[in-house]
Coordinates of C-alpha atoms in Angstrom, one line a residue:
Chain A
M1 CA -14.2 6.3 6.8
V2 CA -13.8 7.5 10.0
T3 CA -14.1 11.6 8.7
G4 CA -16.0 12.1 12.1
I5 CA -13.4 11.6 14.9
V6 CA -10.6 12.8 12.1
D7 CA -13.0 16.2 12.6
E8 CA -13.2 15.8 16.1
I9 CA -9.3 15.3 16.7
T10 CA -8.3 18.9 14.2
L11 CA -10.5 20.7 16.8
D12 CA -8.4 18.8 20.0
I13 CA -4.9 19.3 18.5
E14 CA -6.1 23.3 17.2
Y15 CA -6.8 23.9 21.6
Y16 CA -3.8 21.7 22.6
L17 CA -1.7 24.0 20.4
Q18 CA -3.3 27.5 21.4
E19 CA -2.8 26.1 24.6
L20 CA 1.3 25.6 24.0
E21 CA 1.1 28.9 22.3
S22 CA -0.2 30.8 25.1
R23 CA 2.3 29.6 27.1
N24 CA 5.0 29.9 24.8
Q25 CA 6.4 26.1 25.2
L26 CA 6.5 25.9 21.6
N27 CA 9.2 29.2 21.3
N28 CA 13.3 28.6 19.8
K29 CA 11.8 24.6 20.5
K30 CA 12.5 22.2 17.3
I31 CA 9.5 20.4 16.8
V32 CA 9.6 16.5 16.5
L33 CA 6.2 14.5 15.3
F34 CA 6.1 11.4 17.0
G35 CA 4.5 8.4 14.3
A36 CA 3.7 9.2 11.3
G37 CA -0.2 8.2 10.9
K38 CA -2.9 9.9 9.3
Y39 CA -3.9 12.0 13.4
S40 CA 0.0 13.0 13.0
H41 CA -0.2 14.6 9.4
N42 CA -2.9 16.2 10.4
L43 CA -1.4 17.7 13.0
Y44 CA 1.3 18.6 10.4
K45 CA -0.6 20.9 8.4
I46 CA -2.0 22.5 11.3
L47 CA 1.2 23.9 12.9
E48 CA 2.3 25.3 9.1
N49 CA -0.8 26.5 9.5
Y50 CA -0.1 27.8 11.8
G51 CA 3.4 29.2 11.1
Y52 CA 5.8 26.4 12.9
S53 CA 7.9 23.9 10.9
V54 CA 8.5 20.4 11.7
F55 CA 12.1 20.0 13.2
S56 CA 12.0 15.9 12.1
V57 CA 8.9 13.5 12.4
I58 CA 10.0 10.2 13.9
D59 CA 8.1 6.5 14.0
N60 CA 9.0 3.1 15.3
N61 CA 7.9 1.7 11.8
K62 CA 11.4 1.0 10.8
I63 CA 9.6 0.3 6.7
L64 CA 8.3 4.1 6.6
S65 CA 12.1 5.4 7.4
N66 CA 13.0 7.4 4.2
H67 CA 9.4 8.1 3.3
K68 CA 8.4 11.9 3.7
M69 CA 5.5 13.1 5.2
E70 CA 5.7 16.2 3.1
K71 CA 8.1 18.2 3.2
N72 CA 10.5 16.0 6.2
R73 CA 11.5 12.3 6.1
I74 CA 10.9 9.8 8.6
C75 CA 13.5 8.3 10.4
H76 CA 13.7 6.0 12.8
T77 CA 13.6 6.1 16.1
S78 CA 16.7 4.0 17.0
R79 CA 18.8 6.7 14.9
F80 CA 16.4 9.7 16.1
F81 CA 17.4 8.9 19.8
E82 CA 21.1 8.5 19.3
K83 CA 21.5 11.6 20.7
Y84 CA 19.7 13.9 23.4
D85 CA 18.5 16.6 22.6
D86 CA 16.7 19.3 25.5
N87 CA 15.4 21.6 23.0
Y88 CA 13.4 19.2 21.4
I89 CA 9.3 19.3 22.2
F90 CA 7.7 15.9 20.7
L91 CA 4.2 16.1 20.1
I92 CA 1.7 13.3 19.7
A93 CA -1.4 12.6 18.6
S94 CA -1.8 9.2 18.0
S95 CA -3.9 6.5 19.8
Y96 CA -0.7 4.9 21.0
Y97 CA 0.1 8.4 23.3
D98 CA 1.4 6.0 26.6
E99 CA 3.5 3.9 24.5
M100 CA 5.2 6.4 23.4
K101 CA 5.3 8.6 26.3
S102 CA 7.1 5.4 28.1
Q103 CA 9.9 5.2 25.8
L104 CA 10.4 9.5 25.1
E105 CA 10.8 9.1 29.2
T106 CA 13.6 6.0 28.3
H107 CA 15.6 8.9 27.1
G108 CA 15.3 11.3 29.6
Y109 CA 12.5 13.4 28.6
I110 CA 9.3 14.7 30.4
E111 CA 6.3 14.8 29.7
N112 CA 5.0 18.4 29.9
I113 CA 7.8 19.4 29.4
H114 CA 9.2 17.8 26.3
I115 CA 6.3 15.5 25.8
F116 CA 2.9 17.0 24.4
N117 CA -0.2 14.9 23.8
M118 CA -2.0 16.7 20.7
A119 CA -4.9 14.8 20.6
K120 CA -6.9 13.1 23.3
I121 CA -7.3 9.5 20.7
E122 CA -9.7 6.9 22.8
K123 CA -8.1 3.8 21.5
A124 CA -11.5 2.5 22.6
D125 CA -12.6 3.8 19.0
M126 CA -10.7 1.0 17.4
W127 CA -13.5 -1.4 18.0
H128 CA -15.6 0.9 16.4
L129 CA -14.6 1.9 13.7
L130 CA -17.3 -0.3 11.9
N131 CA -20.0 2.3 13.1
D132 CA -24.4 2.8 12.4
T133 CA -23.3 5.3 10.2
R134 CA -20.4 3.9 7.8
M135 CA -23.0 0.5 8.3
E136 CA -25.7 2.9 6.7
E137 CA -22.7 4.5 3.8
C138 CA -21.9 0.5 3.4
R139 CA -25.8 -0.2 2.7
I140 CA -26.2 2.8 0.1
N141 CA -22.7 1.9 -2.1
M142 CA -24.0 -1.6 -1.9
E143 CA -27.4 -0.4 -3.6
E144 CA -26.0 2.0 -5.9
G145 CA -23.0 -1.2 -6.5
R146 CA -25.5 -2.8 -7.9
K147 CA -27.6 0.0 -10.2
L148 CA -23.9 0.3 -11.2
H149 CA -24.0 -3.2 -12.0
K150 CA -26.9 -4.0 -13.7
W151 CA -26.2 -0.8 -16.1
L152 CA -23.4 -2.4 -17.2
L153 CA -25.0 -4.9 -18.1
K154 CA -27.8 -3.6 -20.4
K155 CA -25.0 -1.6 -22.0
Y156 CA -22.9 -4.9 -22.3
G157 CA -25.0 -7.8 -22.3
N158 CA -25.6 -10.3 -19.8
Y159 CA -23.1 -12.6 -20.2
I160 CA -20.2 -9.5 -19.8
K161 CA -17.1 -10.9 -18.0
I162 CA -16.5 -7.6 -16.0
M163 CA -12.1 -7.2 -14.6
I164 CA -11.8 -4.0 -12.3
N165 CA -8.7 -2.8 -12.8
S166 CA -8.3 -0.8 -9.2
S167 CA -4.6 0.5 -9.5
N168 CA -4.2 3.5 -11.9
S169 CA -0.5 2.3 -12.3
I170 CA 0.1 2.8 -16.3
G171 CA 3.3 -0.2 -15.4
D172 CA 1.3 -2.0 -14.5
V173 CA -1.1 -2.0 -17.2
Y174 CA 1.2 -1.9 -19.3
I175 CA 3.0 -5.1 -17.5
M176 CA -0.5 -6.4 -18.3
G177 CA -0.4 -6.5 -22.0
F178 CA 2.2 -8.5 -22.0
Y179 CA -0.5 -11.1 -22.1
I180 CA -3.2 -9.6 -23.1
K181 CA -3.7 -11.1 -25.8
E182 CA -3.0 -14.9 -25.0
Y183 CA -5.8 -14.2 -22.5
L184 CA -8.3 -12.6 -25.3
K185 CA -7.8 -15.9 -27.4
S186 CA -9.9 -17.7 -24.5
H187 CA -11.6 -15.3 -22.9
K188 CA -14.0 -12.9 -26.3
N189 CA -16.8 -11.0 -23.5
C190 CA -14.8 -9.6 -21.6
L191 CA -14.5 -5.6 -20.3
F192 CA -11.9 -4.0 -18.5
I193 CA -12.3 -1.4 -16.5
Y194 CA -9.7 1.8 -15.8
G195 CA -10.1 4.0 -13.1
S196 CA -7.9 7.1 -14.7
L197 CA -8.0 8.1 -18.8
K198 CA -4.4 7.2 -18.3
T199 CA -4.4 3.5 -18.1
K200 CA -7.6 3.2 -19.7
R201 CA -6.5 5.2 -23.2
L202 CA -2.9 2.3 -22.4
A203 CA -4.9 -0.4 -22.0
D204 CA -7.3 0.9 -25.5
E205 CA -3.2 1.3 -27.0
L206 CA -1.8 -2.5 -25.6
G207 CA -5.2 -4.2 -27.5
F208 CA -7.5 -4.3 -23.8
E209 CA -10.5 -4.2 -26.9
K210 CA -13.0 -3.8 -24.6
T211 CA -11.8 -0.9 -22.1
L212 CA -14.3 1.4 -19.5
Y213 CA -13.3 4.0 -17.4
L214 CA -15.4 4.9 -14.2
S215 CA -14.1 6.9 -11.7
M216 CA -12.2 5.2 -8.6
E217 CA -15.5 6.2 -6.3
K218 CA -17.5 4.1 -8.6
I219 CA -14.7 1.1 -8.8
H220 CA -15.0 0.9 -4.9
I221 CA -19.0 0.6 -5.3
L222 CA -18.5 -1.9 -7.2
L223 CA -15.4 -3.7 -5.6
L224 CA -17.8 -3.7 -2.7
Y225 CA -20.9 -5.3 -4.6
A226 CA -18.8 -7.9 -6.1
R227 CA -17.2 -8.3 -2.8
V228 CA -20.0 -8.7 -1.0
C229 CA -22.7 -11.1 -3.3
S230 CA -19.3 -13.3 -4.3
Y231 CA -17.5 -12.6 -7.6
D232 CA -18.4 -15.5 -9.1
K233 CA -21.9 -14.7 -8.7
V234 CA -21.8 -11.2 -9.8
N235 CA -19.1 -12.5 -12.7
I236 CA -17.2 -9.6 -12.0
E237 CA -12.8 -10.2 -11.4
L238 CA -10.9 -8.2 -9.6
L239 CA -8.2 -7.6 -12.7
H240 CA -5.3 -6.6 -9.7
T241 CA -4.4 -7.1 -5.8
D242 CA -6.1 -5.1 -4.2
W243 CA -2.5 -4.6 -2.6
G244 CA -4.0 -1.1 -0.9
S245 CA -7.3 -3.1 0.4
Q246 CA -7.0 -4.5 4.8
F247 CA -7.7 -7.6 3.2
C248 CA -5.5 -8.0 0.8
I249 CA -2.4 -11.0 2.3
W250 CA -0.2 -10.2 -0.7
G251 CA -0.2 -6.4 -0.1
K252 CA 1.2 -7.1 3.2
M253 CA 3.9 -9.1 2.1
L254 CA 5.2 -6.8 -0.5
Y255 CA 8.1 -6.2 1.0
Y256 CA 8.8 -9.9 0.9
A257 CA 11.4 -11.6 -1.0
K258 CA 10.1 -13.5 -4.0
Y259 CA 7.2 -11.8 -5.7
I260 CA 7.3 -11.3 -9.3
W261 CA 5.0 -8.6 -10.1
M262 CA 5.3 -10.4 -13.7
E263 CA 4.6 -13.9 -12.7
H264 CA 1.8 -12.8 -10.8
C265 CA -0.1 -10.9 -14.1
R266 CA -0.1 -13.8 -15.8
E267 CA -1.5 -15.9 -12.6
L268 CA -4.2 -13.0 -12.6
F269 CA -5.2 -14.3 -16.3
E270 CA -4.8 -17.5 -15.8
L271 CA -2.4 -18.5 -18.4
P272 CA 0.0 -21.5 -17.6
E273 CA 3.5 -21.3 -17.0
N274 CA 4.1 -21.7 -20.6
I275 CA 2.8 -18.8 -21.8
K276 CA 6.0 -15.9 -22.3
P277 CA 5.3 -12.2 -21.6
K278 CA 4.9 -10.5 -24.9
V279 CA 6.4 -7.4 -25.0
Q280 CA 3.4 -4.7 -26.8
H281 CA 5.0 -1.8 -28.3
I282 CA 2.8 1.6 -29.1
H283 CA 2.3 3.9 -31.1
V284 CA 4.6 7.0 -31.1
L285 CA 2.9 10.3 -31.4
S286 CA 5.2 13.2 -31.6
N287 CA 8.2 13.6 -33.7
I288 CA 10.4 13.2 -31.9
D289 CA 13.2 14.5 -33.7
E290 CA 11.6 18.0 -33.8
I291 CA 11.9 17.6 -29.7
F292 CA 15.1 16.9 -30.0
K293 CA 15.6 20.3 -32.3
T294 CA 13.6 23.0 -30.1
Y295 CA 15.5 21.6 -27.0
K296 CA 18.7 22.0 -28.6
L297 CA 19.8 17.7 -27.1
C298 CA 22.4 16.2 -28.1
E299 CA 21.5 12.5 -29.2
K300 CA 22.5 9.6 -27.3
R301 CA 24.1 12.0 -24.8
T302 CA 21.5 13.2 -23.2
V303 CA 19.8 11.3 -19.6
V304 CA 16.8 11.8 -19.0
L305 CA 15.2 12.4 -14.6
S306 CA 12.3 11.1 -13.8
P307 CA 12.3 12.0 -9.5
E308 CA 9.3 11.4 -9.3
A309 CA 6.4 7.9 -8.1
Q310 CA 3.5 7.2 -7.3
T311 CA 4.0 3.6 -5.0
L312 CA 7.6 4.4 -3.7
P313 CA 8.4 7.7 -1.3
L314 CA 11.1 10.0 -2.7
L315 CA 14.5 10.3 -3.0
S316 CA 16.1 14.7 -1.5
D317 CA 15.7 17.1 -4.1
E318 CA 20.1 17.4 -2.8
F319 CA 20.2 14.0 -4.0
W320 CA 18.7 14.8 -7.7
C321 CA 20.5 18.1 -7.5
S322 CA 24.1 17.1 -7.4
L323 CA 23.1 14.8 -10.0
A324 CA 21.9 17.0 -12.1
K325 CA 24.6 18.9 -11.6
R326 CA 27.4 16.0 -12.0
L327 CA 26.1 14.9 -15.0
I328 CA 25.8 18.6 -16.7
N329 CA 30.0 18.5 -15.8
I330 CA 31.1 15.9 -17.8
G331 CA 29.0 16.9 -20.7
Y332 CA 25.5 15.4 -20.8
C333 CA 22.0 17.5 -21.8
V334 CA 20.1 16.7 -18.4
C335 CA 16.2 17.0 -18.4
T336 CA 13.7 16.4 -15.9
N337 CA 10.8 14.0 -17.2
I338 CA 7.2 16.2 -15.2
G339 CA 4.4 14.3 -15.7
S340 CA 2.3 17.6 -15.3
N341 CA 3.4 21.5 -15.0
K342 CA 2.7 21.5 -11.5
E343 CA 5.5 18.6 -11.1
K344 CA 8.9 20.2 -9.9
V345 CA 12.1 20.8 -11.8
I346 CA 15.3 20.0 -10.5
D347 CA 17.2 22.5 -10.7
G348 CA 19.7 23.2 -13.9
T349 CA 17.7 20.5 -15.8
I350 CA 15.5 21.1 -19.2
P351 CA 12.0 20.4 -17.7
L352 CA 10.2 17.9 -20.3
L353 CA 6.4 16.7 -20.7
I354 CA 7.2 13.7 -22.8
K355 CA 4.0 11.9 -23.8
L356 CA 3.6 8.3 -22.4
N357 CA 3.2 7.2 -26.3
D358 CA 6.5 8.7 -26.9
F359 CA 8.3 7.3 -23.9
N360 CA 10.0 5.1 -25.4
K361 CA 10.8 6.7 -28.4
F362 CA 12.4 8.9 -27.2
I363 CA 14.2 7.5 -24.5
E364 CA 15.8 5.6 -27.2
K365 CA 17.2 8.5 -29.2
A366 CA 18.5 10.6 -25.9
G367 CA 20.1 7.2 -24.8
F368 CA 19.5 7.8 -20.9
F369 CA 17.7 7.2 -17.8
I370 CA 17.6 7.2 -14.9
G371 CA 14.3 7.4 -11.9
L372 CA 13.3 6.0 -9.4
R373 CA 11.6 2.8 -10.4
S374 CA 7.7 4.1 -11.4
G375 CA 5.7 3.1 -13.6
L376 CA 8.1 4.7 -16.3
C377 CA 10.1 2.3 -15.6
D378 CA 7.7 -1.0 -16.6
L379 CA 7.5 1.2 -20.3
L380 CA 11.6 1.2 -20.5
C381 CA 11.4 -2.9 -20.0
D382 CA 13.2 -3.8 -23.4
S383 CA 14.5 -0.5 -24.3
S384 CA 18.2 -0.3 -25.6
C385 CA 18.5 3.1 -24.3
K386 CA 21.0 2.7 -20.1
K387 CA 18.6 2.8 -17.0
I388 CA 19.3 3.5 -14.4
V389 CA 16.8 2.1 -11.9
L390 CA 16.7 3.7 -7.8
Y391 CA 14.9 1.7 -4.7
N392 CA 14.5 3.6 -1.2
N393 CA 15.1 0.1 0.6
Q394 CA 16.3 -3.8 0.1
G395 CA 11.8 -3.5 0.7
T396 CA 11.0 -1.5 -2.5
Y397 CA 13.5 -3.1 -4.3
N398 CA 13.0 -7.0 -3.1
A399 CA 9.4 -6.1 -4.6
F400 CA 9.6 -4.3 -7.8
S401 CA 13.1 -4.9 -9.0
L402 CA 13.3 -5.6 -12.9
K403 CA 16.2 -7.8 -12.6
A404 CA 13.4 -9.8 -10.9
M405 CA 11.9 -9.9 -14.1
G406 CA 14.3 -10.4 -16.4
F407 CA 14.7 -7.4 -17.4
N408 CA 18.6 -6.6 -17.4
K409 CA 19.2 -4.7 -20.8
G410 CA 21.4 -1.7 -20.2
L411 CA 20.3 -2.1 -16.7
S412 CA 21.7 -1.0 -13.8
E413 CA 20.2 -0.9 -10.3
Y414 CA 20.3 0.6 -7.1
I415 CA 19.7 1.6 -3.3
V416 CA 19.6 4.8 -2.2
W417 CA 19.9 5.5 1.7
E418 CA 21.1 8.2 3.6
E419 CA 23.8 7.1 4.6
N420 CA 24.9 5.7 0.1
E421 CA 24.1 8.7 -1.3
Q422 CA 27.0 10.0 -2.4
D423 CA 28.5 6.7 -3.4
I424 CA 25.2 6.3 -5.5
L425 CA 26.0 9.2 -6.8
K426 CA 29.7 8.4 -7.6
K427 CA 29.1 5.1 -9.0
I428 CA 25.9 7.0 -11.4
V429 CA 28.7 9.3 -12.8
Q430 CA 31.5 6.7 -12.9
E431 CA 29.3 4.5 -15.2
L432 CA 28.2 7.5 -17.5
T433 CA 31.7 8.7 -17.7
V434 CA 33.0 5.3 -19.2
S435 CA 29.9 4.3 -20.8
D436 CA 29.8 3.0 -24.1
Y437 CA 27.1 4.9 -25.4
I438 CA 29.3 8.4 -25.4
S439 CA 30.2 8.4 -28.6
Chain B
M1 CA -26.9 -12.4 -12.0
M2 CA -28.1 -12.4 -8.6
T3 CA -31.7 -11.9 -8.1
D4 CA -33.4 -9.6 -6.0
E5 CA -33.9 -12.2 -3.2
E6 CA -30.2 -13.7 -3.3
F7 CA -29.3 -9.8 -3.2
S8 CA -32.1 -8.8 -0.3
L9 CA -30.2 -12.4 1.6
K10 CA -26.8 -11.2 1.7
L11 CA -27.9 -7.8 3.0
K12 CA -29.3 -9.1 6.0
E13 CA -26.2 -11.8 6.4
M14 CA -23.8 -8.4 6.5
E15 CA -26.8 -6.6 9.0
A16 CA -26.2 -9.9 10.7
G17 CA -22.6 -10.0 11.0
Y18 CA -22.5 -6.7 12.5
Q19 CA -24.7 -7.0 15.4
L20 CA -22.7 -10.2 16.3
W21 CA -20.2 -7.9 16.5
K22 CA -21.5 -5.5 18.3
N23 CA -22.6 -7.8 20.8
L24 CA -18.8 -9.9 20.9
I25 CA -17.4 -5.9 21.8
V26 CA -20.1 -5.4 24.4
K27 CA -20.0 -8.8 25.5
Y28 CA -16.0 -9.4 25.9
N29 CA -16.1 -5.7 27.2
L30 CA -13.1 -5.5 24.2
S31 CA -9.9 -2.8 25.3
Q32 CA -7.2 -1.4 23.6
D33 CA -4.8 -4.0 24.9
D34 CA -7.2 -7.1 23.7
Y35 CA -7.2 -8.4 20.4
V36 CA -9.1 -10.3 18.3
I37 CA -9.1 -14.0 15.9
A38 CA -11.1 -15.1 14.0
F39 CA -10.3 -18.3 12.2
P40 CA -13.2 -19.2 10.3
H41 CA -12.2 -22.7 8.8
R42 CA -13.0 -25.8 10.7
E43 CA -10.4 -28.2 8.8
N44 CA -7.9 -26.3 7.8
L45 CA -4.2 -26.5 8.4
I46 CA -3.9 -22.5 8.9
N47 CA -5.5 -23.2 12.0
K48 CA -2.2 -25.1 13.6
Y49 CA -0.4 -22.8 11.6
G50 CA -2.4 -19.6 13.7
F51 CA -2.4 -21.9 16.5
S52 CA 1.0 -22.3 17.1
H53 CA 2.1 -18.7 17.1
L54 CA -0.2 -17.6 18.9
K55 CA 2.0 -17.1 22.4
Q56 CA 4.8 -15.0 20.0
F57 CA 2.1 -13.1 18.9
I58 CA 1.4 -11.5 22.4
T59 CA 4.6 -11.7 23.5
Y60 CA 4.6 -9.3 20.4
K61 CA 2.4 -7.1 20.0
H62 CA 1.8 -7.3 24.6
A63 CA -1.6 -8.4 24.2
R64 CA -3.8 -8.6 27.1
R65 CA -6.3 -10.9 26.1
I66 CA -7.0 -13.2 22.5
L67 CA -10.0 -14.0 22.1
I68 CA -11.0 -16.0 19.1
L69 CA -13.8 -16.8 17.3
S70 CA -14.4 -19.8 15.1
V71 CA -16.8 -21.7 13.7
E72 CA -18.2 -25.2 15.9
N73 CA -16.7 -28.1 15.4
N74 CA -12.7 -26.8 14.7
H75 CA -11.1 -30.0 16.2
I76 CA -7.4 -28.8 16.2
L77 CA -8.4 -25.6 18.3
E78 CA -10.8 -28.5 20.7
Q79 CA -6.9 -30.4 20.7
I80 CA -4.8 -27.5 21.7
Y81 CA -7.1 -25.2 23.9
S82 CA -6.7 -27.7 27.1
E83 CA -3.4 -25.9 26.9
M84 CA -4.1 -22.8 26.1
D85 CA -4.3 -20.1 29.4
K86 CA -7.4 -19.4 29.9
E87 CA -7.7 -16.0 31.7
K88 CA -5.4 -14.4 28.8
I89 CA -7.1 -16.6 25.5
L90 CA -11.0 -16.1 25.2
I91 CA -12.8 -18.6 23.0
E92 CA -16.6 -18.2 21.4
M93 CA -17.5 -20.5 19.5
M94 CA -20.1 -20.1 16.5
S95 CA -21.9 -22.0 13.5
E96 CA -20.9 -21.4 10.4
E97 CA -24.0 -19.5 9.4
E98 CA -22.4 -17.0 12.0
M99 CA -18.8 -16.4 10.8
D100 CA -19.9 -15.4 7.4
G101 CA -22.1 -13.0 8.4
L102 CA -18.3 -11.8 10.4
V103 CA -16.9 -12.4 7.0
T104 CA -19.4 -10.4 5.0
C105 CA -19.1 -7.7 7.1
Y106 CA -15.2 -7.3 7.5
S107 CA -15.1 -7.0 3.7
I108 CA -17.1 -3.6 3.4
N109 CA -15.4 -2.0 6.6
T110 CA -11.6 -3.1 8.8
L111 CA -13.5 -3.6 11.7
S112 CA -10.3 -3.0 14.3
S113 CA -6.5 -3.1 13.0
H114 CA -7.1 -5.6 16.1
F115 CA -8.8 -7.8 14.0
I116 CA -7.1 -10.9 12.1
M117 CA -8.6 -12.9 10.3
M118 CA -6.9 -16.6 10.0
S119 CA -7.5 -16.7 6.3
L120 CA -5.4 -17.4 3.3
T121 CA -9.5 -16.8 1.1
K122 CA -12.0 -15.3 3.4
P123 CA -13.0 -12.5 2.6
Y124 CA -12.4 -12.4 -1.9
G125 CA -9.5 -10.7 -2.6
R126 CA -6.3 -12.2 -0.3
Y127 CA -4.6 -13.7 -2.8
G128 CA -3.3 -15.2 0.2
D129 CA -3.0 -18.8 -1.5
K130 CA -1.4 -17.3 -4.5
I131 CA 1.1 -16.3 -2.5
L132 CA 1.6 -19.7 -1.2
Q133 CA 2.9 -21.2 -5.3
K134 CA 5.8 -18.3 -4.7
G135 CA 8.0 -20.5 -2.5
I136 CA 6.9 -18.8 0.9
T137 CA 5.5 -20.5 2.6
L138 CA 2.0 -20.7 4.9
D139 CA 4.1 -20.7 8.2
E140 CA 5.7 -17.0 6.7
V141 CA 1.8 -16.5 5.5
V142 CA 0.8 -16.4 8.9
T143 CA 3.7 -14.7 10.8
V144 CA 3.9 -12.3 8.4
G145 CA 0.8 -11.5 5.8
I146 CA -2.0 -12.9 8.8
Y147 CA -0.1 -11.9 12.1
Q148 CA 1.8 -9.3 10.7
M149 CA 4.8 -9.6 12.8
T150 CA 6.8 -8.5 10.3
E151 CA 10.0 -5.6 11.3
K152 CA 12.4 -8.5 11.7
E153 CA 11.3 -11.6 9.1
I154 CA 11.6 -8.8 6.7
F155 CA 14.4 -7.5 7.6
D156 CA 16.4 -10.5 8.7
K157 CA 15.1 -12.0 4.6
S158 CA 16.2 -9.0 2.7
K159 CA 19.5 -9.1 4.3
N160 CA 19.7 -12.6 3.1

């Protein structure tokens, strides 16, 4: 969005970094990045390129605690400042440099000894996020959006209702599938657009009759066109919350209790409250027995660990490794579910690339699933296997709890903090030790 | 289907909104400690909550000045403004047409992290009205969802 500014800032950062290097000010220091924004992330990557490792990333925003910036977990300032360390060097790339500097000074750190401004970011920029260049881009995108809309009407007819799903979350599409048949009873002429082939395929399976894949770039252009021209006028609907955008209040209250995603899906389809969600089943593609045989897995004694998630920040590798080790020790076969060959495999576990369609059936046979809350958990909501779903903080639990959605079958949910990791590990192992599921 | 003429009018509205925005930045010499709050509705309960939390917002954000943008004949604003600190709170009244231009402009791109739209429905995609049906009060939507006085509220709430 503000590429020009970011590029200038990269140059700034490199300049100041070279200055620090020339004065040997980084030698034997623990580098702490204050602020977890995009400029700070930029700084992180540049430091890595220069061969420096970051000791810690800190931020005043509690919501970011436990999220990760590259390899580092973001730490809340209140915890970080508990202990003074003269070896800390605070590097800041933020428009709030002055405020951050004052905050550090109250803890005994000194500018140009411990505190360095790595990019002179003028706060005045904040009033010019929409500038002539960006306006020109928007004008072009509006024209493109109009062309794309005309093309869709030509292909699907002038009366087609275009429903855009701007999220690539399989879980969200799966939950929407609980209502789709009911919706299509009274809405015959709808086109559902998805931003990934994975979500489009899943929507096809779930009975979203007319579906189309468009790149996310095209989806954003179409949404921009619809937003400016008014959605009603162009018969386009946003089949999601747009919660990542600056407009969406729902997104800003995501971690605020009381809001249940499944109910929201019903509302997106404008269905009355008496319409109950209906779990849809998708076709199994593989021979599950064959997979069990190939990997020598034991039926009802296999745990599938799922450490990855799109929305939630990840839990530490140590947590997963320790969990895997303990489960192996009490006699389970332990696998890591990987979405692609690039994903990390938890030490000591068997990597498994399970197809989306096969997931439910596979876990049923395995008996156990332990995963960070992700779309896969939605897919298992109705499964009779033992499911342990993990969250990183109260906010994510409030927003995404499966229990709150009414799925209690075989389900335990835990919030994992750095401080309670050991307790949670014990609880999980205890659950699986005494579990009736062990035959 | 939108006609070419209607589309061309929308582009003009977007352009007018952009020019208005640029002029406001210059006219009020907006700085890093200022905030701009747009009140696009004339008669709406949200105005009342928006104003009643203004002082709290100023303290929370350490704001130097607040520029309020409002459509003309905003009666709640007229009633409350007499009691406001006029050095800290500035007001720019505008026609509905001008406000629409500004909303359109905001709907294409963030104007600033210090720009706030006091509306549950404008621009499209806010879902503020839907949240209200979920037992969340308008007061909570204004403080947490719009003013984003988040930390205290979120974490107090999540302890319950």
